[in-house]
PDB file of C-alpha atoms in Angstrom:
ATOM      1  CA  LEU A   1       0.000   0.000   0.000  1.00 41.00           C
ATOM      2  CA  ASP A   2       1.306   3.429  -0.909  1.00 42.00           C
ATOM      3  CA  TYR A   3       0.450   5.899   1.834  1.00 42.00           C
ATOM      4  CA  ARG A   4       2.245   8.902   0.377  1.00 43.00           C
ATOM      5  CA  LYS A   5      -0.983  10.894   0.375  1.00 42.00           C
ATOM      6  CA  VAL A   6      -2.044   9.932   3.874  1.00 45.00           C
ATOM      7  CA  ARG A   7      -1.726  12.648   6.460  1.00 45.00           C
ATOM      8  CA  ARG A   8       0.484  11.802   9.418  1.00 45.00           C
ATOM      9  CA  GLN A   9      -2.293  12.364  11.936  1.00 44.00           C
ATOM     10  CA  ASP A  10      -4.455   9.750  10.180  1.00 45.00           C
ATOM     11  CA  VAL A  11      -2.067   6.859  10.786  1.00 45.00           C
ATOM     12  CA  THR A  12      -0.870   7.239  14.344  1.00 45.00           C
ATOM     13  CA  ALA A  13      -0.370   4.449  16.888  1.00 43.00           C
ATOM     14  CA  PRO A  14      -3.880   4.588  18.462  1.00 41.00           C
ATOM     15  CA  TYR A  15      -5.232   3.048  15.269  1.00 47.00           C
ATOM     16  CA  GLY A  16      -3.281  -0.146  16.010  1.00 58.00           C
ATOM     17  CA  LEU A  17      -1.228  -0.146  12.814  1.00 68.00           C
ATOM     18  CA  GLU A  18       2.025  -1.915  12.131  1.00 72.00           C
ATOM     19  CA  ARG A  19       4.505  -1.159   9.341  1.00 71.00           C
ATOM     20  CA  TYR A  20       6.811  -3.576   7.599  1.00 74.00           C
ATOM     21  CA  ASP A  21      10.508  -3.077   8.255  1.00 76.00           C
ATOM     22  CA  PRO A  22      12.275  -4.517   5.165  1.00 77.00           C
ATOM     23  CA  ALA A  23      15.700  -4.297   6.804  1.00 81.00           C
ATOM     24  CA  GLY A  24      14.658  -6.347   9.817  1.00 80.00           C
ATOM     25  CA  LYS A  25      12.112  -8.369   7.811  1.00 80.00           C
ATOM     26  CA  ARG A  26       9.521  -7.913  10.528  1.00 80.00           C
ATOM     27  CA  TRP A  27       6.382  -5.976  11.409  1.00 76.00           C
ATOM     28  CA  VAL A  28       6.790  -3.189  13.974  1.00 75.00           C
ATOM     29  CA  PRO A  29       4.327  -0.762  15.599  1.00 72.00           C
ATOM     30  CA  VAL A  30       3.796   2.534  13.832  1.00 66.00           C
ATOM     31  CA  GLY A  31       6.103   5.175  15.273  1.00 56.00           C
ATOM     32  CA  SER A  32       8.114   8.294  14.515  1.00 45.00           C
ATOM     33  CA  ARG A  33      10.223   6.569  11.872  1.00 49.00           C
ATOM     34  CA  PHE A  34       7.050   5.791   9.952  1.00 48.00           C
ATOM     35  CA  ALA A  35       5.995   9.437  10.112  1.00 48.00           C
ATOM     36  CA  LEU A  36       9.397  10.384   8.734  1.00 44.00           C
ATOM     37  CA  GLU A  37       8.934   8.047   5.809  1.00 48.00           C
ATOM     38  CA  LEU A  38       5.595   9.669   5.069  1.00 48.00           C
ATOM     39  CA  ASP A  39       7.340  13.023   4.902  1.00 46.00           C
ATOM     40  CA  LYS A  40       9.928  11.578   2.513  1.00 50.00           C
ATOM     41  CA  GLY A  41       7.183  10.283   0.238  1.00 49.00           C
ATOM     42  CA  GLU A  42       8.160   6.616   0.378  1.00 52.00           C
ATOM     43  CA  GLY A  43       5.749   3.742  -0.099  1.00 55.00           C
ATOM     44  CA  VAL A  44       5.048   1.887   3.146  1.00 60.00           C
ATOM     45  CA  LEU A  45       3.422  -1.471   3.801  1.00 67.00           C
ATOM     46  CA  LEU A  46       0.837  -1.319   6.584  1.00 66.00           C
ATOM     47  CA  ARG A  47      -1.325  -3.807   8.389  1.00 67.00           C
ATOM     48  CA  GLN A  48      -3.755  -3.609  11.268  1.00 62.00           C
ATOM     49  CA  ALA A  49      -2.181  -4.941  14.419  1.00 60.00           C
ATOM     50  CA  ASP A  50      -3.764  -7.913  16.115  1.00 56.00           C
ATOM     51  CA  GLY A  51      -3.844  -7.221  19.838  1.00 51.00           C
ATOM     52  CA  SER A  52      -4.337 -10.882  20.668  1.00 45.00           C
ATOM     53  CA  GLY A  53      -1.118 -11.884  18.952  1.00 49.00           C
ATOM     54  CA  GLY A  54      -2.986 -14.251  16.622  1.00 55.00           C
ATOM     55  CA  LYS A  55      -3.098 -14.361  12.832  1.00 68.00           C
ATOM     56  CA  PRO A  56      -5.392 -12.077  10.815  1.00 77.00           C
ATOM     57  CA  ASN A  57      -8.699 -13.553   9.688  1.00 83.00           C
ATOM     58  CA  LEU A  58      -7.977 -12.875   6.051  1.00 89.00           C
ATOM     59  CA  ARG A  59      -5.028 -11.920   3.858  1.00 91.00           C
ATOM     60  CA  PHE A  60      -5.486 -10.769   0.275  1.00 93.00           C
ATOM     61  CA  GLY A  61      -3.390  -8.981  -2.314  1.00 94.00           C
ATOM     62  CA  VAL A  62      -4.586  -6.267  -4.680  1.00 93.00           C
ATOM     63  CA  VAL A  63      -3.035  -5.273  -8.003  1.00 94.00           C
ATOM     64  CA  SER A  64      -4.532  -3.371 -10.890  1.00 92.00           C
ATOM     65  CA  ASP A  65      -4.031  -2.350 -14.509  1.00 94.00           C
ATOM     66  CA  ILE A  66      -1.401  -4.913 -15.408  1.00 96.00           C
ATOM     67  CA  HIS A  67      -2.002  -4.200 -19.138  1.00 96.00           C
ATOM     68  CA  PHE A  68      -0.376  -7.168 -20.871  1.00 97.00           C
ATOM     69  CA  VAL A  69       0.495  -6.093 -24.436  1.00 97.00           C
ATOM     70  CA  TYR A  70       0.522  -8.387 -27.474  1.00 96.00           C
ATOM     71  CA  ASP A  71       2.195  -7.470 -30.762  1.00 96.00           C
ATOM     72  CA  THR A  72       3.341  -9.253 -33.890  1.00 94.00           C
ATOM     73  CA  GLN A  73       6.222 -10.999 -32.103  1.00 94.00           C
ATOM     74  CA  GLY A  74       4.122 -12.082 -29.128  1.00 96.00           C
ATOM     75  CA  ILE A  75       3.763 -10.555 -25.670  1.00 96.00           C
ATOM     76  CA  VAL A  76       5.946  -7.438 -25.531  1.00 96.00           C
ATOM     77  CA  PRO A  77       8.868  -7.789 -23.064  1.00 94.00           C
ATOM     78  CA  GLY A  78       8.298  -5.551 -20.070  1.00 93.00           C
ATOM     79  CA  PHE A  79       4.543  -5.523 -20.733  1.00 94.00           C
ATOM     80  CA  GLY A  80       3.817  -9.111 -19.844  1.00 94.00           C
ATOM     81  CA  PRO A  81       4.219 -11.673 -17.079  1.00 96.00           C
ATOM     82  CA  GLU A  82       7.591 -10.659 -15.628  1.00 95.00           C
ATOM     83  CA  THR A  83       6.470  -8.212 -12.939  1.00 94.00           C
ATOM     84  CA  PHE A  84       3.066  -9.813 -12.471  1.00 95.00           C
ATOM     85  CA  GLU A  85       4.509 -13.237 -11.810  1.00 96.00           C
ATOM     86  CA  LYS A  86       7.095 -11.822  -9.423  1.00 95.00           C
ATOM     87  CA  THR A  87       4.303 -10.051  -7.550  1.00 95.00           C
ATOM     88  CA  LEU A  88       2.240 -13.225  -7.341  1.00 96.00           C
ATOM     89  CA  ARG A  89       5.177 -15.174  -5.924  1.00 95.00           C
ATOM     90  CA  TRP A  90       5.705 -12.491  -3.288  1.00 94.00           C
ATOM     91  CA  LEU A  91       2.022 -12.613  -2.365  1.00 95.00           C
ATOM     92  CA  ASP A  92       2.175 -16.386  -2.174  1.00 96.00           C
ATOM     93  CA  GLY A  93       5.017 -16.030   0.313  1.00 93.00           C
ATOM     94  CA  GLN A  94       2.795 -13.752   2.411  1.00 91.00           C
ATOM     95  CA  GLY A  95       0.204 -16.502   2.699  1.00 93.00           C
ATOM     96  CA  VAL A  96      -2.615 -14.647   0.961  1.00 95.00           C
ATOM     97  CA  ASP A  97      -6.048 -16.235   0.738  1.00 96.00           C
ATOM     98  CA  ALA A  98      -7.019 -14.335  -2.411  1.00 96.00           C
ATOM     99  CA  VAL A  99      -5.606 -12.045  -5.096  1.00 97.00           C
ATOM    100  CA  LEU A 100      -7.615  -9.283  -6.749  1.00 96.00           C
ATOM    101  CA  VAL A 101      -6.738  -7.820 -10.133  1.00 96.00           C
ATOM    102  CA  CYS A 102      -8.945  -4.771 -10.435  1.00 92.00           C
ATOM    103  CA  GLY A 103      -9.272  -4.163 -14.147  1.00 88.00           C
ATOM    104  CA  ASP A 104      -7.331  -3.965 -17.403  1.00 93.00           C
ATOM    105  CA  LEU A 105      -5.698  -7.363 -17.507  1.00 97.00           C
ATOM    106  CA  ALA A 106      -5.199  -6.842 -21.246  1.00 97.00           C
ATOM    107  CA  ASP A 107      -4.187  -3.682 -23.056  1.00 96.00           C
ATOM    108  CA  ARG A 108      -5.493  -4.297 -26.580  1.00 96.00           C
ATOM    109  CA  SER A 109      -8.392  -6.654 -25.836  1.00 95.00           C
ATOM    110  CA  LEU A 110      -6.599  -9.551 -27.518  1.00 97.00           C
ATOM    111  CA  CYS A 111      -7.062 -13.153 -26.430  1.00 96.00           C
ATOM    112  CA  GLU A 112      -3.282 -13.685 -26.389  1.00 97.00           C
ATOM    113  CA  GLU A 113      -3.012 -11.116 -23.596  1.00 97.00           C
ATOM    114  CA  TRP A 114      -5.539 -12.871 -21.383  1.00 97.00           C
ATOM    115  CA  GLN A 115      -3.887 -16.200 -22.100  1.00 97.00           C
ATOM    116  CA  SER A 116      -0.530 -14.842 -20.935  1.00 97.00           C
ATOM    117  CA  VAL A 117      -2.142 -13.516 -17.727  1.00 97.00           C
ATOM    118  CA  ALA A 118      -3.703 -16.918 -17.065  1.00 98.00           C
ATOM    119  CA  ASP A 119      -0.445 -18.757 -17.794  1.00 98.00           C
ATOM    120  CA  ALA A 120       1.406 -16.556 -15.286  1.00 97.00           C
ATOM    121  CA  TRP A 121      -1.245 -17.134 -12.636  1.00 98.00           C
ATOM    122  CA  PHE A 122      -1.273 -20.903 -13.007  1.00 98.00           C
ATOM    123  CA  ARG A 123       2.518 -21.102 -12.956  1.00 98.00           C
ATOM    124  CA  VAL A 124       2.441 -19.569  -9.480  1.00 98.00           C
ATOM    125  CA  PHE A 125      -0.900 -20.969  -8.310  1.00 98.00           C
ATOM    126  CA  PRO A 126      -1.516 -24.284 -10.115  1.00 97.00           C
ATOM    127  CA  ASN A 127      -5.141 -25.279  -9.638  1.00 96.00           C
ATOM    128  CA  ASP A 128      -5.471 -22.052  -7.611  1.00 97.00           C
ATOM    129  CA  ARG A 129      -3.257 -23.428  -4.850  1.00 98.00           C
ATOM    130  CA  GLY A 130      -0.341 -21.771  -3.098  1.00 97.00           C
ATOM    131  CA  ALA A 131       3.037 -23.390  -2.579  1.00 96.00           C
ATOM    132  CA  ASP A 132       1.853 -24.757   0.775  1.00 96.00           C
ATOM    133  CA  GLY A 133      -1.303 -26.236  -0.757  1.00 97.00           C
ATOM    134  CA  ARG A 134      -3.774 -23.639   0.538  1.00 96.00           C
ATOM    135  CA  LYS A 135      -6.592 -22.395  -1.671  1.00 97.00           C
ATOM    136  CA  VAL A 136      -5.925 -18.958  -3.214  1.00 98.00           C
ATOM    137  CA  GLU A 137      -9.041 -17.384  -4.670  1.00 97.00           C
ATOM    138  CA  ARG A 138      -8.598 -15.678  -8.016  1.00 97.00           C
ATOM    139  CA  ILE A 139     -10.725 -12.511  -8.223  1.00 97.00           C
ATOM    140  CA  PHE A 140     -10.130 -10.891 -11.614  1.00 97.00           C
ATOM    141  CA  ILE A 141     -12.118  -7.930 -12.925  1.00 94.00           C
ATOM    142  CA  THR A 142     -12.185  -6.708 -16.510  1.00 93.00           C
ATOM    143  CA  GLY A 143     -11.603  -3.045 -17.326  1.00 91.00           C
ATOM    144  CA  ASN A 144     -12.236  -0.807 -20.299  1.00 90.00           C
ATOM    145  CA  HIS A 145      -9.102  -2.065 -22.080  1.00 93.00           C
ATOM    146  CA  ASP A 146     -10.305  -5.659 -21.824  1.00 94.00           C
ATOM    147  CA  TRP A 147     -13.592  -4.572 -23.326  1.00 90.00           C
ATOM    148  CA  ALA A 148     -12.509  -2.056 -25.958  1.00 91.00           C
ATOM    149  CA  GLY A 149      -8.704  -1.920 -26.116  1.00 93.00           C
ATOM    150  CA  HIS A 150      -8.766  -2.946 -29.780  1.00 94.00           C
ATOM    151  CA  LEU A 151     -10.469   0.353 -30.576  1.00 93.00           C
ATOM    152  CA  TYR A 152      -7.749   2.520 -29.016  1.00 93.00           C
ATOM    153  CA  GLY A 153      -5.376   3.534 -31.787  1.00 93.00           C
ATOM    154  CA  THR A 154      -4.530   1.395 -34.831  1.00 95.00           C
ATOM    155  CA  ASN A 155      -2.268  -1.266 -33.307  1.00 96.00           C
ATOM    156  CA  VAL A 156      -4.727  -4.140 -33.542  1.00 96.00           C
ATOM    157  CA  LYS A 157      -5.496  -3.393 -37.182  1.00 96.00           C
ATOM    158  CA  ARG A 158      -1.757  -3.275 -37.848  1.00 97.00           C
ATOM    159  CA  ILE A 159      -1.194  -6.633 -36.162  1.00 97.00           C
ATOM    160  CA  PHE A 160      -4.186  -8.261 -37.856  1.00 97.00           C
ATOM    161  CA  PRO A 161      -4.906  -6.348 -41.076  1.00 96.00           C
ATOM    162  CA  ASP A 162      -7.393  -8.966 -42.258  1.00 96.00           C
ATOM    163  CA  GLU A 163     -10.744  -8.246 -40.632  1.00 95.00           C
ATOM    164  CA  ALA A 164     -11.858 -11.871 -40.437  1.00 96.00           C
ATOM    165  CA  GLU A 165      -8.593 -12.928 -38.819  1.00 96.00           C
ATOM    166  CA  ARG A 166      -8.703  -9.959 -36.448  1.00 96.00           C
ATOM    167  CA  ALA A 167     -12.176 -10.984 -35.274  1.00 95.00           C
ATOM    168  CA  LYS A 168     -10.757 -14.313 -34.064  1.00 95.00           C
ATOM    169  CA  HIS A 169      -8.381 -12.544 -31.668  1.00 96.00           C
ATOM    170  CA  VAL A 170     -10.472  -9.645 -30.334  1.00 96.00           C
ATOM    171  CA  MET A 171     -12.036 -10.744 -27.055  1.00 94.00           C
ATOM    172  CA  ARG A 172     -14.945  -8.318 -27.316  1.00 90.00           C
ATOM    173  CA  ASN A 173     -16.465 -10.721 -29.837  1.00 91.00           C
ATOM    174  CA  ASP A 174     -16.795 -13.484 -27.221  1.00 94.00           C
ATOM    175  CA  ILE A 175     -15.724 -12.358 -23.758  1.00 94.00           C
ATOM    176  CA  PRO A 176     -17.604 -15.152 -21.895  1.00 95.00           C
ATOM    177  CA  GLY A 177     -16.095 -17.768 -24.191  1.00 96.00           C
ATOM    178  CA  TRP A 178     -12.529 -16.515 -23.834  1.00 96.00           C
ATOM    179  CA  TRP A 179     -12.914 -16.108 -20.076  1.00 97.00           C
ATOM    180  CA  LYS A 180     -14.032 -19.707 -19.758  1.00 97.00           C
ATOM    181  CA  LYS A 181     -11.231 -20.945 -22.000  1.00 97.00           C
ATOM    182  CA  VAL A 182      -8.298 -19.219 -20.302  1.00 97.00           C
ATOM    183  CA  PHE A 183      -9.458 -18.886 -16.676  1.00 97.00           C
ATOM    184  CA  HIS A 184     -11.524 -22.102 -16.467  1.00 96.00           C
ATOM    185  CA  GLU A 185     -14.552 -20.520 -14.851  1.00 96.00           C
ATOM    186  CA  ASP A 186     -17.859 -19.126 -16.045  1.00 96.00           C
ATOM    187  CA  TYR A 187     -18.032 -15.428 -16.818  1.00 95.00           C
ATOM    188  CA  ARG A 188     -20.712 -13.475 -14.971  1.00 93.00           C
ATOM    189  CA  THR A 189     -21.073  -9.712 -15.278  1.00 90.00           C
ATOM    190  CA  VAL A 190     -21.610  -9.383 -11.529  1.00 91.00           C
ATOM    191  CA  PHE A 191     -20.277 -12.109  -9.317  1.00 93.00           C
ATOM    192  CA  ARG A 192     -19.599 -12.977  -5.729  1.00 93.00           C
ATOM    193  CA  LYS A 193     -16.804 -15.070  -4.275  1.00 94.00           C
ATOM    194  CA  ASP A 194     -16.658 -15.994  -0.619  1.00 93.00           C
ATOM    195  CA  VAL A 195     -13.233 -16.312   0.969  1.00 94.00           C
ATOM    196  CA  LYS A 196     -13.039 -17.615   4.522  1.00 91.00           C
ATOM    197  CA  GLY A 197     -16.479 -16.216   5.238  1.00 86.00           C
ATOM    198  CA  TYR A 198     -15.916 -12.808   3.615  1.00 89.00           C
ATOM    199  CA  ALA A 199     -17.843 -11.827   0.492  1.00 89.00           C
ATOM    200  CA  PHE A 200     -16.066 -10.217  -2.464  1.00 92.00           C
ATOM    201  CA  ILE A 201     -18.412  -8.756  -5.064  1.00 91.00           C
ATOM    202  CA  GLY A 202     -17.055  -7.942  -8.507  1.00 90.00           C
ATOM    203  CA  HIS A 203     -18.539  -6.182 -11.530  1.00 90.00           C
ATOM    204  CA  HIS A 204     -16.824  -6.580 -14.874  1.00 91.00           C
ATOM    205  CA  TRP A 205     -16.554  -3.560 -17.117  1.00 88.00           C
ATOM    206  CA  GLU A 206     -19.092  -3.779 -19.905  1.00 82.00           C
ATOM    207  CA  GLY A 207     -19.084  -0.579 -21.894  1.00 73.00           C
ATOM    208  CA  GLY A 208     -20.451   2.745 -20.768  1.00 58.00           C
ATOM    209  CA  ASN A 209     -18.497   5.823 -19.851  1.00 52.00           C
ATOM    210  CA  TRP A 210     -16.410   6.515 -16.759  1.00 51.00           C
ATOM    211  CA  GLU A 211     -19.511   6.922 -14.628  1.00 51.00           C
ATOM    212  CA  ALA A 212     -22.018   4.368 -13.344  1.00 50.00           C
ATOM    213  CA  SER A 213     -23.388   3.358 -16.765  1.00 53.00           C
ATOM    214  CA  GLY A 214     -20.565   0.852 -17.139  1.00 59.00           C
ATOM    215  CA  PHE A 215     -21.670  -0.913 -13.947  1.00 67.00           C
ATOM    216  CA  LYS A 216     -25.445  -0.980 -14.296  1.00 74.00           C
ATOM    217  CA  GLY A 217     -25.709  -4.602 -13.156  1.00 77.00           C
ATOM    218  CA  LEU A 218     -24.525  -3.919  -9.623  1.00 79.00           C
ATOM    219  CA  GLU A 219     -27.648  -2.309  -8.169  1.00 80.00           C
ATOM    220  CA  PRO A 220     -30.068  -5.120  -9.096  1.00 83.00           C
ATOM    221  CA  PHE A 221     -27.546  -7.690  -7.863  1.00 84.00           C
ATOM    222  CA  LEU A 222     -27.330  -6.010  -4.471  1.00 82.00           C
ATOM    223  CA  LYS A 223     -31.095  -5.496  -4.273  1.00 80.00           C
ATOM    224  CA  SER A 224     -31.615  -9.190  -4.953  1.00 82.00           C
ATOM    225  CA  GLY A 225     -29.607 -10.006  -1.843  1.00 77.00           C
ATOM    226  CA  GLY A 226     -26.493 -11.163  -3.649  1.00 75.00           C
ATOM    227  CA  GLY A 227     -24.315  -8.982  -1.465  1.00 65.00           C
ATOM    228  CA  ARG A 228     -25.850  -9.860   1.885  1.00 70.00           C
ATOM    229  CA  VAL A 229     -23.308 -10.938   4.489  1.00 59.00           C
ATOM    230  CA  ALA A 230     -23.466 -11.842   8.147  1.00 54.00           C
ATOM    231  CA  ASN A 231     -22.788  -8.832  10.338  1.00 51.00           C
ATOM    232  CA  SER A 232     -19.904 -10.657  12.005  1.00 44.00           C
ATOM    233  CA  HIS A 233     -18.171 -10.807   8.631  1.00 47.00           C
ATOM    234  CA  ASP A 234     -18.719  -7.215   7.627  1.00 45.00           C
ATOM    235  CA  PHE A 235     -15.307  -5.645   6.950  1.00 43.00           C
ATOM    236  CA  ARG A 236     -16.315  -2.733   9.155  1.00 41.00           C
ATOM    237  CA  ASN A 237     -16.582  -5.091  12.127  1.00 37.00           C
ATOM    238  CA  SER A 238     -13.592  -7.346  11.492  1.00 37.00           C
ATOM    239  CA  ARG A 239      -9.850  -7.580  11.718  1.00 37.00           C
ATOM    240  CA  MET A 240      -7.917  -8.551   8.583  1.00 37.00           C
TER     241      MET A 240
END
């Protein structure tokens, strides 16, 4: 988590926070050194301290906008699995129960980009399992580039000048089919995944502008009770 924009008074010790000390490879209570790092503008890893000394109820990692890029020679070096896979292996070492990718897995809405994302995931989490055998839930969300990246600029037409051939590679033509093929799960516009008793609700990008019109399926899903959780597992009442 990057807390460069967080005011010092918002992250003081009374909130029960701990920061990660990379030199000592340990978690330590928030203190003056942390405040100094905020002033210096450095990224800092935080977690809520557990006063009982036990483990948190839930650990999950969040990344976003990984933008894998495909071109005529394949996935472009530096815009593919290198950093993503390294991140996943680090998260695996942290014992996460789930990993969220919050939009824009692909850059140009090409099936080869999604396939490369899936290949990287399954290299680290085969059958969605961590190195120690625990279940790691995969919570991936599409973004505008997954939906319409082929329309941004002329790159896709350059790569596939033949329209019929291009249609075979553009995911927009069959997003549910490609999702099922590469990620081995059904595609649902709005979905819910429960991880250790906590509900994660996702809404894939499906057109619209930057406002709510791109997420018009969320309200009826919530009204139908799809987002109902037990009060004991509301994030506002829990320690993670």
